[in-house]
Structure formats: C-alpha cells, structure tokens
PDB file of C-alpha atoms in Angstrom:
ATOM      1  CA  MET A   1      -4.453 -12.217   2.642  1.00 76.00           C
ATOM      2  CA  ARG A   2      -7.657 -14.220   3.049  1.00 86.00           C
ATOM      3  CA  VAL A   3     -10.978 -12.360   3.285  1.00 92.00           C
ATOM      4  CA  LEU A   4     -14.411 -13.732   4.207  1.00 95.00           C
ATOM      5  CA  VAL A   5     -17.472 -12.217   2.504  1.00 96.00           C
ATOM      6  CA  ILE A   6     -20.769 -12.979   4.299  1.00 96.00           C
ATOM      7  CA  GLU A   7     -23.444 -11.758   1.895  1.00 95.00           C
ATOM      8  CA  ASP A   8     -26.725 -13.410   0.885  1.00 93.00           C
ATOM      9  CA  GLU A   9     -27.125 -11.510  -2.399  1.00 92.00           C
ATOM     10  CA  GLU A  10     -25.337 -14.004  -4.627  1.00 92.00           C
ATOM     11  CA  ARG A  11     -24.650 -11.590  -7.491  1.00 93.00           C
ATOM     12  CA  LEU A  12     -23.120  -9.024  -5.148  1.00 92.00           C
ATOM     13  CA  ALA A  13     -21.102 -11.686  -3.344  1.00 93.00           C
ATOM     14  CA  ALA A  14     -19.790 -13.034  -6.645  1.00 93.00           C
ATOM     15  CA  SER A  15     -18.906  -9.515  -7.789  1.00 93.00           C
ATOM     16  CA  LEU A  16     -17.015  -8.796  -4.576  1.00 93.00           C
ATOM     17  CA  LYS A  17     -15.197 -12.113  -4.850  1.00 92.00           C
ATOM     18  CA  ARG A  18     -14.091 -11.397  -8.436  1.00 90.00           C
ATOM     19  CA  GLY A  19     -12.935  -7.880  -7.619  1.00 91.00           C
ATOM     20  CA  LEU A  20     -11.041  -8.790  -4.476  1.00 91.00           C
ATOM     21  CA  GLU A  21      -9.390 -11.808  -6.087  1.00 87.00           C
ATOM     22  CA  ALA A  22      -8.253  -9.592  -8.951  1.00 85.00           C
ATOM     23  CA  ALA A  23      -6.667  -7.360  -6.299  1.00 84.00           C
ATOM     24  CA  GLY A  24      -4.759 -10.331  -4.884  1.00 81.00           C
ATOM     25  CA  TYR A  25      -6.915 -11.472  -1.969  1.00 87.00           C
ATOM     26  CA  ALA A  26      -8.003 -15.055  -1.370  1.00 86.00           C
ATOM     27  CA  VAL A  27     -11.773 -14.817  -0.874  1.00 91.00           C
ATOM     28  CA  ASP A  28     -14.239 -17.214   0.769  1.00 93.00           C
ATOM     29  CA  VAL A  29     -17.996 -16.584   0.586  1.00 95.00           C
ATOM     30  CA  ALA A  30     -20.891 -17.520   2.880  1.00 95.00           C
ATOM     31  CA  HIS A  31     -24.525 -16.731   2.036  1.00 95.00           C
ATOM     32  CA  ASP A  32     -25.937 -17.482   5.500  1.00 95.00           C
ATOM     33  CA  GLY A  33     -25.190 -15.931   8.874  1.00 95.00           C
ATOM     34  CA  ARG A  34     -24.748 -19.214  10.719  1.00 95.00           C
ATOM     35  CA  ILE A  35     -22.380 -20.613   8.093  1.00 95.00           C
ATOM     36  CA  GLY A  36     -20.470 -17.342   8.031  1.00 95.00           C
ATOM     37  CA  LEU A  37     -20.125 -17.396  11.818  1.00 95.00           C
ATOM     38  CA  TRP A  38     -18.747 -20.944  11.693  1.00 94.00           C
ATOM     39  CA  MET A  39     -16.271 -20.092   8.913  1.00 93.00           C
ATOM     40  CA  ALA A  40     -15.113 -16.927  10.673  1.00 93.00           C
ATOM     41  CA  GLY A  41     -14.405 -18.865  13.840  1.00 88.00           C
ATOM     42  CA  LYS A  42     -12.606 -21.707  12.079  1.00 85.00           C
ATOM     43  CA  HIS A  43     -10.250 -19.860   9.715  1.00 84.00           C
ATOM     44  CA  PRO A  44      -7.779 -17.032  10.516  1.00 82.00           C
ATOM     45  CA  TYR A  45      -9.112 -14.380   8.126  1.00 89.00           C
ATOM     46  CA  SER A  46      -7.390 -11.041   7.638  1.00 88.00           C
ATOM     47  CA  ALA A  47     -10.769  -9.275   7.359  1.00 93.00           C
ATOM     48  CA  ILE A  48     -14.504  -9.983   7.159  1.00 96.00           C
ATOM     49  CA  ILE A  49     -17.027  -8.164   4.952  1.00 96.00           C
ATOM     50  CA  LEU A  50     -20.375  -8.723   6.654  1.00 95.00           C
ATOM     51  CA  ASP A  51     -23.879  -7.891   5.451  1.00 93.00           C
ATOM     52  CA  ILE A  52     -26.468  -7.005   8.102  1.00 90.00           C
ATOM     53  CA  MET A  53     -29.560  -8.552   6.492  1.00 88.00           C
ATOM     54  CA  LEU A  54     -28.740 -12.282   6.435  1.00 93.00           C
ATOM     55  CA  PRO A  55     -30.725 -15.513   6.775  1.00 93.00           C
ATOM     56  CA  GLY A  56     -29.942 -17.689   9.776  1.00 91.00           C
ATOM     57  CA  LEU A  57     -28.322 -14.975  11.884  1.00 92.00           C
ATOM     58  CA  ASN A  58     -28.276 -11.302  11.002  1.00 93.00           C
ATOM     59  CA  GLY A  59     -24.999  -9.432  10.743  1.00 92.00           C
ATOM     60  CA  TYR A  60     -25.389  -7.730  14.111  1.00 92.00           C
ATOM     61  CA  ARG A  61     -25.658 -11.099  15.877  1.00 93.00           C
ATOM     62  CA  VAL A  62     -22.804 -12.624  13.864  1.00 94.00           C
ATOM     63  CA  CYS A  63     -20.561  -9.700  14.754  1.00 94.00           C
ATOM     64  CA  ALA A  64     -21.523  -9.761  18.429  1.00 93.00           C
ATOM     65  CA  ARG A  65     -20.945 -13.524  18.656  1.00 93.00           C
ATOM     66  CA  LEU A  66     -17.512 -13.243  17.067  1.00 93.00           C
ATOM     67  CA  ARG A  67     -16.449 -10.546  19.505  1.00 91.00           C
ATOM     68  CA  THR A  68     -17.831 -12.525  22.444  1.00 90.00           C
ATOM     69  CA  ASP A  69     -15.853 -15.553  21.238  1.00 90.00           C
ATOM     70  CA  GLY A  70     -12.672 -13.477  21.152  1.00 88.00           C
ATOM     71  CA  VAL A  71     -12.378 -13.227  17.360  1.00 89.00           C
ATOM     72  CA  ASP A  72     -10.829  -9.798  16.719  1.00 87.00           C
ATOM     73  CA  THR A  73     -10.680  -9.986  12.912  1.00 91.00           C
ATOM     74  CA  PRO A  74     -11.460  -6.544  11.382  1.00 93.00           C
ATOM     75  CA  ILE A  75     -15.097  -6.378  10.232  1.00 94.00           C
ATOM     76  CA  LEU A  76     -16.510  -4.103   7.531  1.00 94.00           C
ATOM     77  CA  MET A  77     -20.290  -4.212   7.794  1.00 92.00           C
ATOM     78  CA  LEU A  78     -22.565  -3.730   4.777  1.00 88.00           C
ATOM     79  CA  THR A  79     -26.254  -2.868   4.812  1.00 77.00           C
ATOM     80  CA  ALA A  80     -29.012  -1.674   2.519  1.00 70.00           C
ATOM     81  CA  LYS A  81     -30.264   0.437   5.392  1.00 63.00           C
ATOM     82  CA  ASN A  82     -29.377   4.062   5.976  1.00 64.00           C
ATOM     83  CA  GLY A  83     -29.407   6.099   9.130  1.00 62.00           C
ATOM     84  CA  GLU A  84     -27.274   6.907  12.086  1.00 64.00           C
ATOM     85  CA  TYR A  85     -28.955   4.361  14.369  1.00 67.00           C
ATOM     86  CA  ASP A  86     -28.083   1.467  12.056  1.00 70.00           C
ATOM     87  CA  GLU A  87     -24.502   2.681  11.856  1.00 74.00           C
ATOM     88  CA  ALA A  88     -24.308   3.082  15.617  1.00 78.00           C
ATOM     89  CA  GLU A  89     -25.666  -0.429  16.212  1.00 80.00           C
ATOM     90  CA  ALA A  90     -23.164  -1.896  13.756  1.00 78.00           C
ATOM     91  CA  LEU A  91     -20.263  -0.228  15.533  1.00 81.00           C
ATOM     92  CA  ASP A  92     -21.629  -1.011  18.992  1.00 83.00           C
ATOM     93  CA  THR A  93     -21.802  -4.735  18.217  1.00 86.00           C
ATOM     94  CA  GLY A  94     -18.098  -4.709  17.330  1.00 88.00           C
ATOM     95  CA  ALA A  95     -17.782  -3.763  13.665  1.00 89.00           C
ATOM     96  CA  ASP A  96     -14.729  -1.701  12.742  1.00 89.00           C
ATOM     97  CA  ASP A  97     -16.309   0.171   9.839  1.00 89.00           C
ATOM     98  CA  TYR A  98     -19.655   0.559   8.080  1.00 86.00           C
ATOM     99  CA  LEU A  99     -20.648   1.002   4.429  1.00 87.00           C
ATOM    100  CA  ALA A 100     -24.221   1.502   3.198  1.00 84.00           C
ATOM    101  CA  LYS A 101     -25.499   0.008  -0.060  1.00 83.00           C
ATOM    102  CA  PRO A 102     -25.328   0.946  -2.833  1.00 82.00           C
ATOM    103  CA  PHE A 103     -21.604   1.602  -2.569  1.00 86.00           C
ATOM    104  CA  SER A 104     -18.655   2.130  -4.857  1.00 87.00           C
ATOM    105  CA  TYR A 105     -16.376  -0.907  -5.121  1.00 89.00           C
ATOM    106  CA  VAL A 106     -13.403   1.478  -5.183  1.00 89.00           C
ATOM    107  CA  VAL A 107     -14.503   2.890  -1.820  1.00 89.00           C
ATOM    108  CA  LEU A 108     -15.080  -0.596  -0.385  1.00 91.00           C
ATOM    109  CA  GLU A 109     -11.588  -1.721  -1.335  1.00 89.00           C
ATOM    110  CA  ALA A 110     -10.091   1.484   0.083  1.00 88.00           C
ATOM    111  CA  ARG A 111     -11.988   0.940   3.358  1.00 89.00           C
ATOM    112  CA  LEU A 112     -10.732  -2.656   3.434  1.00 90.00           C
ATOM    113  CA  ARG A 113      -7.130  -1.532   2.934  1.00 85.00           C
ATOM    114  CA  ALA A 114      -7.555   0.990   5.746  1.00 84.00           C
ATOM    115  CA  LEU A 115      -8.876  -1.722   8.073  1.00 86.00           C
ATOM    116  CA  LEU A 116      -5.915  -3.937   7.277  1.00 82.00           C
ATOM    117  CA  ARG A 117      -3.490  -1.090   7.908  1.00 76.00           C
ATOM    118  CA  ARG A 118      -5.063  -0.456  11.304  1.00 76.00           C
ATOM    119  CA  SER A 119      -5.288  -4.125  12.265  1.00 70.00           C
ATOM    120  CA  GLY A 120      -1.710  -4.317  13.464  1.00 56.00           C
ATOM    121  CA  PRO A 121       1.895  -3.999  12.395  1.00 47.00           C
ATOM    122  CA  ARG A 122       1.905  -7.351  10.576  1.00 49.00           C
ATOM    123  CA  ALA A 123      -0.483  -6.126   7.903  1.00 50.00           C
ATOM    124  CA  ASN A 124       1.308  -2.849   7.277  1.00 51.00           C
ATOM    125  CA  THR A 125       5.013  -3.588   7.706  1.00 69.00           C
ATOM    126  CA  ARG A 126       7.273  -3.564   4.673  1.00 79.00           C
ATOM    127  CA  LEU A 127       9.074  -6.893   4.519  1.00 87.00           C
ATOM    128  CA  ARG A 128      12.829  -6.801   3.876  1.00 91.00           C
ATOM    129  CA  LEU A 129      14.966  -9.822   3.043  1.00 92.00           C
ATOM    130  CA  GLY A 130      18.381  -8.503   2.108  1.00 93.00           C
ATOM    131  CA  ASP A 131      17.783  -6.240  -0.887  1.00 94.00           C
ATOM    132  CA  LEU A 132      14.448  -7.942  -1.640  1.00 95.00           C
ATOM    133  CA  TRP A 133      11.499  -5.993  -0.282  1.00 94.00           C
ATOM    134  CA  LEU A 134       7.715  -6.298  -0.303  1.00 92.00           C
ATOM    135  CA  ASP A 135       5.137  -3.690   0.646  1.00 87.00           C
ATOM    136  CA  PRO A 136       1.893  -5.581   1.473  1.00 81.00           C
ATOM    137  CA  ALA A 137      -0.182  -2.405   1.766  1.00 73.00           C
ATOM    138  CA  ALA A 138       0.821  -1.083  -1.670  1.00 77.00           C
ATOM    139  CA  ARG A 139       1.289  -4.609  -3.108  1.00 81.00           C
ATOM    140  CA  THR A 140       4.631  -3.670  -4.603  1.00 88.00           C
ATOM    141  CA  CYS A 141       8.024  -5.311  -4.431  1.00 93.00           C
ATOM    142  CA  GLY A 142      11.534  -4.985  -5.787  1.00 94.00           C
ATOM    143  CA  ARG A 143      15.226  -5.504  -5.236  1.00 94.00           C
ATOM    144  CA  ALA A 144      17.031  -2.468  -3.854  1.00 92.00           C
ATOM    145  CA  GLU A 145      15.936   0.455  -6.074  1.00 92.00           C
ATOM    146  CA  HIS A 146      14.649  -1.805  -8.866  1.00 94.00           C
ATOM    147  CA  PRO A 147      10.850  -2.341  -8.793  1.00 94.00           C
ATOM    148  CA  ILE A 148       9.570  -5.742  -9.890  1.00 95.00           C
ATOM    149  CA  THR A 149       6.136  -6.089 -11.480  1.00 94.00           C
ATOM    150  CA  LEU A 150       4.104  -9.054 -10.199  1.00 92.00           C
ATOM    151  CA  THR A 151       0.539 -10.166 -10.800  1.00 90.00           C
ATOM    152  CA  ALA A 152      -1.770 -10.213  -7.799  1.00 85.00           C
ATOM    153  CA  LYS A 153      -1.452 -13.988  -7.388  1.00 87.00           C
ATOM    154  CA  GLU A 154       2.333 -13.930  -7.817  1.00 92.00           C
ATOM    155  CA  PHE A 155       2.582 -11.286  -5.120  1.00 91.00           C
ATOM    156  CA  ALA A 156       0.353 -13.328  -2.808  1.00 88.00           C
ATOM    157  CA  VAL A 157       2.550 -16.416  -3.204  1.00 92.00           C
ATOM    158  CA  LEU A 158       5.713 -14.390  -2.603  1.00 93.00           C
ATOM    159  CA  GLU A 159       4.191 -12.709   0.463  1.00 90.00           C
ATOM    160  CA  CYS A 160       3.240 -16.113   1.877  1.00 90.00           C
ATOM    161  CA  LEU A 161       6.842 -17.272   1.533  1.00 93.00           C
ATOM    162  CA  ALA A 162       8.293 -13.974   2.779  1.00 92.00           C
ATOM    163  CA  ARG A 163       6.265 -14.003   5.996  1.00 87.00           C
ATOM    164  CA  ARG A 164       7.838 -17.395   6.749  1.00 89.00           C
ATOM    165  CA  ALA A 165      11.287 -16.634   5.348  1.00 91.00           C
ATOM    166  CA  GLY A 166      13.837 -19.279   6.229  1.00 91.00           C
ATOM    167  CA  GLU A 167      11.109 -21.877   6.835  1.00 91.00           C
ATOM    168  CA  VAL A 168      10.040 -24.706   4.554  1.00 93.00           C
ATOM    169  CA  VAL A 169       6.502 -23.837   3.442  1.00 92.00           C
ATOM    170  CA  PRO A 170       4.494 -26.826   2.115  1.00 92.00           C
ATOM    171  CA  LYS A 171       2.513 -26.418  -1.099  1.00 90.00           C
ATOM    172  CA  LEU A 172      -0.710 -27.077   0.804  1.00 87.00           C
ATOM    173  CA  ASP A 173       0.031 -24.157   3.150  1.00 87.00           C
ATOM    174  CA  ILE A 174       0.536 -21.855   0.163  1.00 89.00           C
ATOM    175  CA  VAL A 175      -2.680 -23.044  -1.490  1.00 87.00           C
ATOM    176  CA  ASP A 176      -4.574 -22.597   1.779  1.00 82.00           C
ATOM    177  CA  GLU A 177      -3.414 -18.995   2.153  1.00 81.00           C
ATOM    178  CA  VAL A 178      -3.481 -17.814  -1.468  1.00 84.00           C
ATOM    179  CA  TRP A 179      -6.455 -19.693  -2.949  1.00 80.00           C
ATOM    180  CA  ASP A 180      -9.991 -19.855  -1.515  1.00 70.00           C
ATOM    181  CA  VAL A 181     -11.495 -22.873   0.272  1.00 67.00           C
ATOM    182  CA  SER A 182     -13.389 -23.956  -2.848  1.00 68.00           C
ATOM    183  CA  PHE A 183     -10.134 -24.569  -4.746  1.00 74.00           C
ATOM    184  CA  ASP A 184     -10.087 -28.208  -5.841  1.00 74.00           C
ATOM    185  CA  GLY A 185      -7.352 -28.088  -8.455  1.00 78.00           C
ATOM    186  CA  ASP A 186      -3.885 -29.591  -8.451  1.00 84.00           C
ATOM    187  CA  VAL A 187      -1.640 -28.216  -5.678  1.00 84.00           C
ATOM    188  CA  ASN A 188       1.183 -28.314  -8.221  1.00 86.00           C
ATOM    189  CA  ILE A 189      -0.220 -25.026  -9.541  1.00 90.00           C
ATOM    190  CA  VAL A 190       2.119 -23.564  -6.909  1.00 91.00           C
ATOM    191  CA  GLU A 191       5.068 -24.776  -9.009  1.00 93.00           C
ATOM    192  CA  VAL A 192       3.917 -22.582 -11.892  1.00 93.00           C
ATOM    193  CA  TYR A 193       3.890 -19.459  -9.743  1.00 93.00           C
ATOM    194  CA  VAL A 194       7.206 -20.252  -8.067  1.00 94.00           C
ATOM    195  CA  SER A 195       8.789 -20.733 -11.498  1.00 94.00           C
ATOM    196  CA  THR A 196       7.455 -17.349 -12.616  1.00 94.00           C
ATOM    197  CA  LEU A 197       8.680 -15.702  -9.409  1.00 95.00           C
ATOM    198  CA  ARG A 198      12.155 -17.092  -9.967  1.00 95.00           C
ATOM    199  CA  ARG A 199      12.215 -15.575 -13.441  1.00 95.00           C
ATOM    200  CA  LYS A 200      11.246 -12.196 -12.007  1.00 95.00           C
ATOM    201  CA  ILE A 201      12.944 -11.843  -8.619  1.00 95.00           C
ATOM    202  CA  ASP A 202      15.964 -14.100  -9.106  1.00 95.00           C
ATOM    203  CA  ALA A 203      17.137 -14.610 -12.685  1.00 94.00           C
ATOM    204  CA  PRO A 204      17.552 -10.923 -13.665  1.00 94.00           C
ATOM    205  CA  PHE A 205      19.615 -10.332 -10.503  1.00 94.00           C
ATOM    206  CA  ARG A 206      21.576 -13.609 -10.578  1.00 92.00           C
ATOM    207  CA  ARG A 207      20.044 -14.708  -7.295  1.00 92.00           C
ATOM    208  CA  THR A 208      18.556 -17.960  -5.968  1.00 92.00           C
ATOM    209  CA  ALA A 209      16.142 -16.769  -3.302  1.00 94.00           C
ATOM    210  CA  ILE A 210      13.535 -19.544  -3.604  1.00 95.00           C
ATOM    211  CA  GLU A 211      14.739 -23.053  -2.811  1.00 94.00           C
ATOM    212  CA  THR A 212      12.800 -26.222  -3.613  1.00 93.00           C
ATOM    213  CA  VAL A 213      12.889 -28.625  -0.675  1.00 92.00           C
ATOM    214  CA  ARG A 214      12.142 -32.071  -2.064  1.00 89.00           C
ATOM    215  CA  GLY A 215       9.141 -33.592  -0.332  1.00 86.00           C
ATOM    216  CA  GLY A 216       8.697 -30.475   1.770  1.00 86.00           C
ATOM    217  CA  GLY A 217       7.824 -27.422  -0.250  1.00 92.00           C
ATOM    218  CA  TYR A 218       9.635 -24.128  -0.792  1.00 94.00           C
ATOM    219  CA  ARG A 219      11.909 -21.950   1.307  1.00 94.00           C
ATOM    220  CA  LEU A 220      12.580 -18.266   0.696  1.00 95.00           C
ATOM    221  CA  ALA A 221      16.061 -17.287   1.871  1.00 94.00           C
ATOM    222  CA  ALA A 222      15.934 -14.941   4.856  1.00 92.00           C
ATOM    223  CA  ASP A 223      18.712 -12.850   3.265  1.00 92.00           C
ATOM    224  CA  GLY A 224      16.856 -12.582  -0.064  1.00 90.00           C
ATOM    225  CA  GLY A 225      19.257 -14.951  -1.786  1.00 84.00           C
TER     226      GLY A 225
END
C-alpha cells in the first residue's frame, strides 16, 4: 500500500518514511502543502498522513481541498497543537483521525492500520487463491494451515500480484505500487523478489503460482498454482 506523508519537519518525515517502509508500505513525502495537494490528487494513495502547520497551504486547507475535489483517501492529521478546537477543525475539514505531537510511532502505525481497515473491504479482506492466502491487515500469508514468513517488501510484491490474480502485471506496475516515487533503480529488482517468493510460496509445496510472461511481466495464478 502506498502512503503519502505531508510533513515539513524533514527529520520527522524521514523517520516516518523509514518506519513505514520497514512495515511494508511504499511511502512518498512532500514538505510543502501545495506539493502535497498536487501529489495527493495525482496518485491513488491508500492513506495520507498530513501535518497541519505547513508552508504553502496549511493542512486544514489541503484536507478541505482534497475533499472538495472528491478525493476520499483516509487522512490522519498531525499537529503540534493541542486542544479540542484544533481537533474539531481537523475533523470538520474532512480528516478521518487526529494525532497530536509528540506522538508514539507505535500509536501512529496502529491508527493508520485502523484507518485502512475502515476505508473499505478492499483494504481488510483476506485474499484467497486456492490454498494460498494473504491477510493484508495482519501482513501474514500461508498455504492452507502452513504459515509462510515474508519480509515486508516480499509481502508487498505478492499482494500486488494477488490483487490482480490471473492478470499479467508489468514490472513497472509493481515498482510503482511497492516502491516510492523517488525510486530510480533498475526495474529488474522485481525479478529478485519474485525469485525469492517462488522459493517460499511455491518450491516447498511443489507449486508454480507465479508465471513469467516474456515481455509482459508476471502473473499469479488465480487458483494459487
């Protein structure tokens, strides 16, 4: 899942990016309200973490503009302010939740997971492909009763393929969903993760769930292989 962090404190933004990426999210960062508004309208993010005190446009105005433009992405608003009026204004402009600084990263990630669970069935539904299953909320997967341990990035690649099971998914689509917009490496990095996934979800079970489509990308069998 791709998350946008709009936060002008660069150290905090970098810390959030590192933590969320370690948890398996693809994370883009904007340090200005106007840039954040543009990014939020251009890309289909799963969630937005939005600071209130921003240059360009403050968080209240960014949130209000997004809602006016029909962008219904869940928004978790951050602020250094305290008080019920600030919280009320954040919620009234369209934010889904509110967290005052300083905050615990553990609490922030839990709030983010809760937003994603509430954002619709897509974010919370366990995916089943034959005996292969993925639980996006818990970030766990397995075959039948056998759990399979994946890294955060491996899980993200598998989830990308699973949500389009039966389709050919180009490498660029996988990179776009799993890595952030600043990624400028070789798209063939996807091959490394697909190879690892095959060793974990296929080889031990004598399956061939992930097919390489020459010149196209990868296809995950709808029946789990």
